[in-house]
Coordinates of N, CA and C in Angstrom, one line a residue:
M137 N 0.8 -1.2 0.0 CA 0.1 0.1 -0.2 C 1.0 1.0 0.0
R138 N 1.8 1.3 1.2 CA 2.6 2.5 1.0 C 4.3 2.3 0.8
V139 N 4.7 2.8 0.2 CA 5.9 2.5 -0.6 C 7.0 4.2 -0.5
L140 N 8.2 3.6 0.1 CA 9.0 4.9 -0.1 C 10.3 4.6 -0.8
V141 N 10.3 5.7 -2.0 CA 11.4 5.6 -3.0 C 12.4 6.3 -2.5
A142 N 13.5 5.7 -2.4 CA 14.5 6.4 -1.9 C 15.7 6.5 -2.9
E143 N 16.1 7.6 -3.8 CA 16.7 7.4 -5.1 C 17.5 8.9 -5.3
D144 N 18.8 9.1 -5.5 CA 19.4 10.2 -5.6 C 18.9 11.2 -6.9
E145 N 18.7 10.5 -7.9 CA 18.6 11.1 -9.3 C 17.0 11.3 -9.4
E146 N 16.9 12.8 -9.2 CA 15.4 13.0 -8.7 C 14.3 12.8 -9.8
I147 N 14.9 13.2 -10.9 CA 14.0 12.7 -12.1 C 13.5 11.2 -12.1
L148 N 14.5 10.2 -11.8 CA 14.1 8.8 -11.6 C 13.2 9.0 -10.8
A149 N 13.5 9.4 -9.7 CA 12.5 9.0 -8.3 C 11.2 9.4 -8.8
E150 N 11.0 10.6 -9.2 CA 9.8 11.1 -9.3 C 8.9 10.3 -10.5
L151 N 9.6 9.7 -11.6 CA 9.1 8.9 -12.5 C 8.6 7.4 -12.0
V152 N 9.6 6.8 -11.1 CA 8.9 5.8 -10.6 C 7.8 6.1 -9.5
A153 N 7.8 7.2 -8.5 CA 6.7 7.5 -8.1 C 5.8 7.4 -8.4
T154 N 5.3 8.3 -9.6 CA 4.7 8.6 -10.6 C 3.7 7.3 -10.7
G155 N 4.5 6.0 -11.5 CA 3.8 4.9 -11.9 C 3.7 4.1 -10.7
L156 N 4.3 4.3 -9.7 CA 3.7 3.5 -8.5 C 2.1 3.9 -7.9
R157 N 2.2 5.1 -8.1 CA 1.0 5.9 -7.8 C 0.0 5.4 -8.7
R158 N -0.1 5.1 -10.2 CA -0.8 5.1 -11.1 C -1.3 3.7 -10.9
A159 N -0.2 2.6 -10.3 CA -0.6 1.5 -10.1 C -1.3 1.1 -8.4
G160 N -1.6 2.1 -8.0 CA -2.4 2.2 -6.7 C -1.5 2.5 -5.5
F161 N -0.5 2.8 -5.4 CA 0.5 2.8 -4.2 C 0.4 4.2 -3.7
A162 N 0.1 4.7 -2.4 CA 0.7 5.7 -1.9 C 2.4 5.7 -1.8
V163 N 2.8 7.0 -2.0 CA 4.4 6.8 -2.3 C 5.1 8.3 -1.9
D164 N 5.9 8.2 -1.1 CA 6.9 9.2 -0.5 C 8.0 9.1 -1.7
T165 N 9.0 10.0 -1.9 CA 10.4 10.4 -2.5 C 11.2 11.1 -1.4
V166 N 12.7 10.5 -1.4 CA 13.5 11.0 -0.7 C 14.6 10.8 -1.6
Y167 N 15.8 11.9 -1.4 CA 17.0 11.5 -2.6 C 18.0 11.8 -1.7
S168 N 18.1 11.4 -0.3 CA 19.4 10.8 0.4 C 19.0 9.8 1.4
G169 N 20.3 9.1 1.7 CA 20.1 8.2 3.1 C 19.8 8.9 4.3
D170 N 20.2 10.0 4.9 CA 19.7 10.5 6.0 C 18.0 10.8 6.1
A171 N 17.6 11.3 4.5 CA 16.1 11.4 4.5 C 15.3 10.2 4.7
A172 N 15.6 9.1 4.1 CA 15.3 7.9 4.0 C 15.5 7.3 5.3
L173 N 16.1 7.4 5.9 CA 16.3 6.9 7.4 C 15.1 7.8 8.2
A174 N 15.0 9.0 8.0 CA 14.1 10.0 8.5 C 12.7 9.5 8.3
Y175 N 12.3 9.5 7.1 CA 11.0 8.7 6.6 C 10.5 7.6 7.4
L176 N 11.6 6.9 7.2 CA 11.5 5.3 7.6 C 10.9 5.2 9.0
G177 N 11.6 6.0 9.9 CA 11.3 6.5 11.3 C 9.8 6.9 11.4
L178 N 9.4 7.7 10.7 CA 8.1 8.2 10.6 C 6.9 7.6 10.1
H179 N 7.2 6.8 9.4 CA 5.9 6.2 8.8 C 6.1 4.7 8.7
D180 N 5.2 3.9 8.4 CA 4.9 2.7 8.6 C 4.8 2.2 7.1
Y181 N 6.2 2.0 6.5 CA 5.7 1.7 4.9 C 5.9 0.1 4.9
D182 N 5.3 -0.2 3.9 CA 5.4 -2.0 3.1 C 6.8 -2.0 2.6
V183 N 7.1 -1.3 1.7 CA 8.4 -1.7 1.0 C 9.0 -0.1 0.6
V184 N 10.3 -0.3 0.6 CA 11.1 0.7 0.4 C 12.0 0.4 -0.9
V185 N 12.1 1.1 -2.0 CA 12.7 0.9 -3.4 C 13.8 1.8 -2.8
L186 N 14.9 0.9 -2.6 CA 16.3 1.7 -2.3 C 17.3 1.8 -2.8
D187 N 17.8 2.6 -3.6 CA 19.1 2.9 -4.4 C 20.3 2.7 -3.3
R188 N 21.1 1.9 -3.9 CA 22.3 1.6 -2.8 C 23.2 2.9 -2.7
D189 N 23.5 3.4 -3.9 CA 24.5 4.9 -3.8 C 23.9 5.9 -3.3
L190 N 23.6 6.2 -2.4 CA 22.5 7.3 -1.9 C 23.9 8.4 -1.2
P191 N 23.4 9.6 -1.3 CA 24.3 10.7 -0.6 C 24.2 10.6 0.9
R192 N 25.2 11.1 1.7 CA 25.2 11.2 3.0 C 25.0 10.0 4.1
V193 N 23.9 9.2 3.3 CA 24.4 7.8 4.2 C 23.8 6.9 3.2
H194 N 24.9 5.8 3.0 CA 24.8 5.0 1.9 C 23.7 4.4 2.0
G195 N 23.1 3.5 1.0 CA 22.2 2.9 0.8 C 22.3 1.5 1.6
D196 N 23.4 1.0 1.6 CA 23.9 -0.3 2.4 C 23.7 -0.1 4.0
D197 N 23.8 1.3 4.6 CA 23.7 1.6 5.7 C 22.3 1.5 6.1
V198 N 21.4 2.4 5.0 CA 20.3 2.3 5.5 C 19.4 1.2 5.1
A199 N 20.2 0.0 4.7 CA 19.1 -1.2 4.7 C 19.9 -1.7 5.9
R200 N 21.1 -1.6 6.6 CA 21.8 -2.5 7.7 C 20.7 -1.8 8.8
R201 N 20.3 -0.7 9.0 CA 19.7 -0.2 10.2 C 18.3 -0.4 10.1
L202 N 17.6 -0.7 9.0 CA 16.3 -0.8 8.9 C 16.3 -2.6 9.5
V203 N 17.0 -3.3 9.0 CA 17.1 -4.8 9.4 C 17.4 -4.7 10.6
A204 N 18.2 -4.0 11.2 CA 18.5 -4.4 12.6 C 17.4 -3.6 13.6
S205 N 16.8 -2.7 13.2 CA 15.4 -2.4 13.7 C 14.3 -3.5 14.0
G206 N 14.5 -4.5 13.5 CA 13.2 -5.2 13.3 C 12.4 -5.0 12.5
S207 N 12.3 -3.5 11.5 CA 11.2 -3.2 10.9 C 10.4 -4.5 9.9
R208 N 9.1 -4.2 9.6 CA 8.5 -5.4 8.8 C 8.6 -4.4 7.2
T209 N 9.3 -3.5 7.1 CA 9.4 -2.8 5.8 C 10.1 -3.7 4.8
R210 N 9.9 -3.9 3.8 CA 10.6 -5.0 2.9 C 11.4 -4.2 1.8
I211 N 12.8 -4.6 1.3 CA 13.4 -3.6 0.9 C 14.0 -4.3 -0.5
L212 N 13.4 -3.4 -1.5 CA 13.7 -3.6 -3.1 C 15.0 -2.7 -3.4
M213 N 15.9 -3.3 -3.5 CA 17.1 -2.4 -4.0 C 17.3 -2.3 -5.5
L214 N 17.3 -0.8 -5.8 CA 17.4 -0.7 -7.3 C 18.6 0.0 -7.4
T215 N 19.6 -0.5 -8.2 CA 20.7 0.2 -8.6 C 21.5 0.0 -9.8
A216 N 22.4 1.0 -10.4 CA 23.1 0.5 -11.5 C 24.0 -0.6 -11.4
A217 N 24.4 -1.0 -10.1 CA 25.1 -2.3 -9.9 C 24.7 -3.4 -9.9
G218 N 24.7 -4.2 -11.0 CA 23.7 -5.4 -11.3 C 24.5 -6.6 -11.5
S219 N 25.7 -6.5 -11.0 CA 26.4 -7.9 -11.4 C 26.0 -9.0 -10.0
M220 N 26.4 -10.0 -10.5 CA 26.0 -11.1 -9.6 C 26.5 -11.1 -8.3
E221 N 27.9 -10.5 -8.2 CA 28.4 -10.3 -6.7 C 27.7 -9.2 -6.1
D222 N 27.2 -8.1 -7.0 CA 26.4 -7.1 -6.4 C 25.3 -7.5 -5.3
R223 N 24.4 -8.6 -6.4 CA 23.1 -8.7 -5.9 C 23.4 -9.5 -5.0
V224 N 24.1 -10.4 -4.7 CA 24.7 -11.1 -3.6 C 25.0 -10.5 -2.2
A225 N 25.6 -9.6 -2.4 CA 26.1 -8.7 -1.4 C 24.7 -7.8 -1.0
G226 N 23.9 -7.2 -2.0 CA 22.5 -6.5 -1.4 C 21.8 -7.4 -0.7
L227 N 21.7 -8.7 -1.2 CA 20.7 -9.5 -0.4 C 21.3 -10.4 0.9
D228 N 22.8 -10.2 0.9 CA 23.2 -10.4 2.4 C 23.1 -9.2 3.0
L229 N 22.9 -7.9 2.6 CA 22.8 -6.9 3.6 C 21.1 -6.8 4.5
G230 N 20.5 -7.9 3.5 CA 19.0 -8.1 4.3 C 17.9 -7.5 3.2
A231 N 18.2 -7.2 2.0 CA 17.4 -6.8 1.0 C 16.3 -7.9 0.5
D232 N 15.2 -7.9 0.5 CA 14.3 -8.8 -0.1 C 14.5 -9.2 -1.2
D233 N 14.8 -8.0 -2.2 CA 14.6 -8.2 -3.9 C 15.9 -7.1 -4.3
Y234 N 16.2 -7.3 -5.5 CA 17.1 -6.5 -6.1 C 17.0 -6.6 -7.6
M235 N 17.1 -5.2 -8.1 CA 16.8 -5.0 -9.5 C 17.6 -3.9 -9.7
G236 N 18.3 -4.3 -11.1 CA 19.5 -3.8 -12.0 C 19.1 -2.5 -12.6
K237 N 19.4 -1.1 -12.9 CA 19.2 -0.5 -13.5 C 20.0 -0.8 -15.3
P238 N 19.4 -0.3 -16.2 CA 17.9 -0.1 -16.4 C 17.0 -1.2 -16.3
F239 N 15.3 -0.9 -16.1 CA 14.7 -1.8 -15.6 C 13.3 -1.4 -16.5
E240 N 12.4 -2.6 -16.7 CA 11.3 -2.6 -17.2 C 10.3 -2.2 -16.0
F241 N 9.6 -1.2 -16.2 CA 8.5 -0.7 -15.1 C 7.5 -1.8 -14.6
P242 N 7.0 -2.3 -15.4 CA 5.8 -3.5 -15.2 C 6.6 -4.5 -14.1
E243 N 7.8 -4.6 -14.6 CA 8.3 -5.4 -13.4 C 8.7 -5.1 -12.0
L244 N 8.8 -4.0 -12.4 CA 9.3 -3.0 -10.8 C 7.8 -2.8 -10.0
V245 N 6.9 -2.9 -10.5 CA 5.5 -3.0 -10.1 C 5.1 -4.2 -9.3
S246 N 5.3 -5.1 -10.2 CA 4.9 -6.3 -10.1 C 5.8 -7.0 -8.9
R247 N 7.0 -6.5 -8.6 CA 8.2 -6.9 -7.6 C 7.6 -6.5 -6.3
V248 N 6.9 -5.0 -6.4 CA 6.6 -4.5 -5.4 C 5.6 -5.0 -4.8
R249 N 4.5 -5.4 -5.7 CA 2.9 -5.9 -5.1 C 3.9 -7.2 -4.3
A250 N 4.5 -8.0 -5.0 CA 5.1 -9.3 -4.6 C 5.4 -9.2 -2.9
L251 N 6.2 -8.0 -2.9 CA 7.2 -7.8 -1.6 C 5.6 -7.4 -0.7
R252 N 4.8 -6.8 -1.1 CA 3.9 -6.0 -0.1 C 3.2 -7.5 0.3
R253 N 2.9 -8.6 -0.6 CA 2.2 -9.8 -0.2 C 3.2 -10.7 1.1
R254 N 4.1 -10.2 1.1 CA 5.2 -11.0 1.6 C 5.4 -10.2 3.0
S255 N 4.9 -8.8 3.4 CA 4.8 -8.3 4.5 C 4.1 -8.6 5.8
A256 N 4.2 -7.9 6.9 CA 3.7 -8.6 8.2 C 2.0 -8.9 8.2
R257 N 1.8 -7.8 7.1 CA 0.2 -7.8 7.1 C 0.0 -8.8 5.7
P258 N -0.1 -9.9 5.5 CA -0.5 -10.7 4.4 C -1.4 -10.3 3.9
V259 N -2.1 -9.9 2.4 CA -3.2 -9.9 1.9 C -3.4 -10.9 1.0
P260 N -4.9 -11.5 1.3 CA -5.1 -12.7 -0.2 C -5.2 -12.0 -1.4
P261 N -5.1 -13.1 -2.5 CA -5.6 -12.3 -3.9 C -6.8 -11.9 -3.8
Q262 N -7.8 -12.5 -3.0 CA -9.0 -11.7 -3.1 C -9.8 -11.6 -1.8
L263 N -10.6 -10.4 -1.7 CA -11.5 -10.1 -0.5 C -12.6 -10.1 -0.6
E264 N -13.7 -10.7 0.3 CA -14.8 -10.3 -0.1 C -15.7 -10.0 1.4
R265 N -16.9 -9.7 1.2 CA -17.8 -9.3 2.3 C -19.0 -8.6 1.8
F266 N -20.1 -9.0 2.1 CA -21.3 -8.5 2.0 C -21.7 -8.3 0.3
G267 N -21.1 -9.3 -0.4 CA -21.3 -9.1 -2.0 C -20.4 -8.3 -2.8
I268 N -19.3 -7.5 -1.8 CA -18.1 -6.8 -2.4 C -17.0 -8.0 -2.9
R269 N -16.5 -8.2 -3.9 CA -15.1 -8.9 -4.0 C -14.4 -7.8 -4.8
L270 N -13.2 -8.3 -4.1 CA -11.8 -7.3 -4.6 C -11.0 -8.3 -5.0
D271 N -10.3 -7.9 -6.0 CA -9.3 -8.6 -6.4 C -7.9 -7.8 -6.1
T272 N -7.0 -8.2 -5.3 CA -6.1 -7.0 -5.1 C -4.8 -7.5 -6.2
V273 N -4.7 -8.5 -6.9 CA -3.8 -8.8 -8.1 C -4.1 -8.0 -9.0
R274 N -5.5 -8.2 -9.7 CA -5.8 -7.9 -11.2 C -6.4 -5.9 -10.8
R275 N -6.6 -5.7 -9.3 CA -7.0 -4.9 -9.1 C -8.4 -4.2 -9.6
T276 N -9.5 -4.9 -9.5 CA -10.6 -5.2 -9.8 C -11.7 -5.1 -8.6
A277 N -12.9 -4.8 -8.7 CA -13.7 -4.5 -7.5 C -15.2 -5.1 -8.3
S278 N -15.7 -5.2 -7.6 CA -17.2 -5.8 -7.7 C -18.2 -5.9 -6.8
R279 N -19.6 -5.3 -7.1 CA -20.6 -5.8 -5.6 C -21.8 -6.6 -6.8
E280 N -22.1 -7.6 -6.2 CA -23.0 -8.7 -6.5 C -22.9 -8.6 -8.3
G281 N -21.5 -8.9 -8.4 CA -21.3 -9.0 -9.8 C -21.3 -7.7 -10.7
R282 N -21.6 -6.5 -9.9 CA -21.6 -5.2 -10.7 C -20.1 -5.0 -10.8
E283 N -19.5 -4.3 -11.6 CA -18.2 -3.9 -11.8 C -17.8 -2.4 -11.2
L284 N -17.1 -2.3 -10.3 CA -16.9 -0.8 -9.6 C -16.3 -0.3 -10.6
D285 N -16.1 1.1 -10.7 CA -15.0 1.8 -11.2 C -14.5 2.9 -10.5
L286 N -13.4 2.2 -9.6 CA -12.9 3.0 -8.7 C -11.8 3.5 -9.1
S287 N -11.3 4.8 -8.5 CA -9.9 5.4 -8.6 C -9.0 4.7 -7.7
P288 N -7.8 5.1 -7.7 CA -6.9 4.1 -7.0 C -7.0 4.4 -5.4
K289 N -7.2 5.7 -5.1 CA -7.4 6.0 -3.8 C -8.7 5.3 -3.0
E290 N -9.4 5.3 -3.8 CA -10.9 4.7 -3.5 C -10.7 3.2 -3.3
F291 N -9.9 2.3 -4.3 CA -9.6 1.3 -4.2 C -8.9 0.9 -2.9
S292 N -8.0 1.8 -2.5 CA -7.0 1.5 -1.6 C -8.0 1.5 -0.6
V293 N -8.8 2.7 0.0 CA -9.9 2.7 1.2 C -10.6 1.5 0.9
L294 N -11.6 1.2 -0.1 CA -12.1 -0.3 0.1 C -11.3 -1.3 0.6
Q295 N -10.2 -1.6 0.1 CA -9.3 -2.5 1.0 C -8.9 -2.5 1.8
L296 N -8.7 -1.6 2.5 CA -8.3 -1.4 4.1 C -9.2 -1.5 4.6
L297 N -10.6 -1.3 4.5 CA -11.9 -1.8 5.2 C -12.2 -3.4 5.2
L298 N -12.0 -3.6 4.2 CA -12.2 -5.1 4.0 C -11.2 -5.9 4.9
E299 N -9.7 -5.6 4.4 CA -9.0 -6.0 5.2 C -9.2 -6.1 6.6
A300 N -10.0 -5.1 7.0 CA -10.2 -4.8 8.7 C -11.4 -6.2 9.2
D301 N -12.1 -6.9 8.2 CA -12.7 -7.7 8.7 C -13.9 -7.4 9.5
G302 N -14.5 -6.1 9.1 CA -15.7 -5.8 10.3 C -15.2 -4.8 11.3
G303 N -14.0 -5.0 11.4 CA -13.6 -3.9 12.8 C -13.6 -2.5 11.7
T304 N -13.6 -1.6 12.8 CA -13.4 -0.1 12.5 C -11.9 0.2 12.2
V305 N -11.9 1.1 11.0 CA -10.7 1.6 10.5 C -11.1 3.3 10.9
S306 N -9.8 3.9 11.6 CA -9.5 5.3 11.9 C -9.6 6.0 10.7
A307 N -10.0 7.3 10.8 CA -9.3 8.2 9.7 C -7.8 8.4 9.6
E308 N -7.1 8.3 10.9 CA -5.8 8.2 11.1 C -5.4 7.5 10.3
E309 N -5.7 6.1 10.4 CA -5.2 4.9 9.8 C -5.3 5.0 8.2
L310 N -6.6 5.5 8.0 CA -6.7 5.3 6.4 C -5.8 6.6 5.8
L311 N -5.5 7.7 6.6 CA -4.7 8.4 5.5 C -3.2 8.0 5.8
E312 N -2.8 7.5 7.2 CA -1.1 6.8 6.8 C -1.2 5.6 6.2
R313 N -2.1 4.7 5.9 CA -2.0 3.6 4.9 C -2.4 3.9 3.3
A314 N -3.0 5.1 2.9 CA -3.4 5.1 1.3 C -3.0 6.6 1.0
W315 N -2.7 7.4 1.7 CA -2.3 8.5 1.6 C -0.9 8.7 1.8
D316 N 0.0 9.8 0.8 CA 1.5 9.9 1.0 C 1.9 11.2 2.2
A317 N 2.9 11.3 2.4 CA 3.4 12.3 3.5 C 2.9 13.8 3.5
N318 N 2.4 13.9 2.1 CA 2.0 15.3 2.1 C 0.6 15.6 2.3
A319 N 0.1 14.3 2.6 CA -1.5 14.6 2.9 C -1.7 15.5 4.0
D320 N -2.7 16.6 3.9 CA -2.9 17.5 5.0 C -4.2 16.8 5.9
P321 N -4.0 16.4 7.2 CA -4.8 15.8 8.0 C -6.4 16.3 8.0
F322 N -6.0 17.9 7.9 CA -7.2 18.7 8.4 C -7.9 19.1 6.9
T323 N -7.7 18.4 6.0 CA -8.5 18.8 4.5 C -10.0 18.2 4.6
G324 N -10.0 17.2 5.2 CA -11.4 16.4 5.1 C -10.8 15.5 3.7
A325 N -10.0 15.0 3.6 CA -9.8 14.1 2.1 C -10.5 12.6 2.8
V326 N -10.3 12.2 3.7 CA -10.9 10.9 4.0 C -12.3 10.8 3.7
R327 N -12.9 12.2 4.3 CA -14.2 12.2 4.1 C -15.0 12.6 2.9
V328 N -14.1 13.1 2.1 CA -14.6 13.2 0.9 C -14.3 12.0 -0.3
C329 N -13.5 11.3 -0.1 CA -13.2 10.1 -0.5 C -14.2 9.0 -0.4
M330 N -14.1 8.8 1.0 CA -15.5 7.9 1.9 C -16.9 8.2 1.1
S331 N -17.3 9.6 0.7 CA -18.3 9.8 0.3 C -18.5 9.6 -0.7
K332 N -17.5 9.6 -1.8 CA -17.4 9.1 -3.2 C -17.5 7.4 -3.5
L333 N -16.7 6.9 -2.7 CA -16.9 5.4 -2.3 C -18.2 4.8 -2.1
R334 N -19.0 5.4 -1.1 CA -20.2 5.1 -1.0 C -21.1 5.1 -2.2
G335 N -21.0 6.4 -2.6 CA -21.8 6.5 -3.9 C -21.4 5.4 -4.9
K336 N -20.1 5.1 -5.0 CA -20.3 4.0 -6.3 C -20.6 2.9 -5.8
L337 N -20.6 2.6 -4.5 CA -20.9 1.1 -4.1 C -22.5 0.8 -4.1
G338 N -23.3 1.9 -3.8 CA -24.8 2.1 -4.1 C -25.5 1.6 -3.2
E339 N -26.8 1.4 -3.2 CA -27.6 0.7 -1.9 C -27.7 -0.8 -2.3
P340 N -28.0 -1.1 -0.8 CA -28.1 -0.3 0.6 C -26.6 -0.2 0.9
A341 N -26.4 0.8 2.0 CA -25.3 1.3 1.9 C -24.6 0.3 2.9
L342 N -23.4 0.1 2.7 CA -22.2 -0.8 3.6 C -21.9 -0.1 4.3
I343 N -21.2 0.9 3.9 CA -20.2 1.8 4.8 C -20.6 2.4 5.9
R344 N -20.4 2.1 7.3 CA -20.8 2.6 8.4 C -19.8 3.7 8.8
T345 N -20.0 4.7 9.6 CA -19.3 6.0 10.2 C -19.5 5.5 11.7
V346 N -18.3 5.0 12.3 CA -18.5 5.0 13.7 C -17.9 6.2 14.8
Q347 N -19.0 7.1 15.1 CA -18.7 8.4 15.6 C -17.6 8.4 16.7
G348 N -16.7 9.1 16.2 CA -15.6 9.2 17.1 C -14.3 8.4 16.9
V349 N -14.8 7.4 16.0 CA -13.6 6.0 16.1 C -13.3 6.1 14.8
G350 N -14.2 5.8 13.5 CA -13.7 5.8 12.3 C -14.8 5.1 11.3
Y351 N -14.5 4.1 10.5 CA -15.4 3.7 9.5 C -15.4 2.2 9.4
A352 N -16.2 1.5 9.3 CA -16.5 -0.2 9.5 C -17.0 -0.5 7.9
L353 N -17.1 -1.9 7.4 CA -17.8 -2.2 6.6 C -18.6 -3.4 7.1

């Protein structure tokens, strides 16, 4: 759901981030190792796409510290150093996967999704509740056989509600999991997204507002 891209080539970092957002992820970007460590300490990321050759704090040191902290964040190393020895060294540092540059973007998206499924919060390929069926691999959604035309953000919010299996999800958790670090918690973004999602789900209404707590399906 939430990905950190740590890449010192700013144009490449933004291209990767844009593509991952189009694939339905909430993405933050940083351009140095110290910034990566700061963001990883502040937010709960599913995956970090980590360039090894970062300035100020080397990507290898970022990986070492992340692994030593016991974080559940999965590490995908993305680097121009693509020899077998480099791959072995990267994996030995604790990386979960390794891609050399240049790379094919569909493969990157597929690998990030695969790492998300291996995180501490495993997600089944399909989620179902009250006639809603969500395919987390193909990213399709339907209700009672009717296809739902959801935006990436609406899909992510619905997935989080389904993953809760009837439990309540707070607006703060939705912001943390489905929006990036630039989201303003005072804009009402969650409320607006929830209103649109309810409209697309149709009647009878399925999403409940639990006053002072959050939302439940």
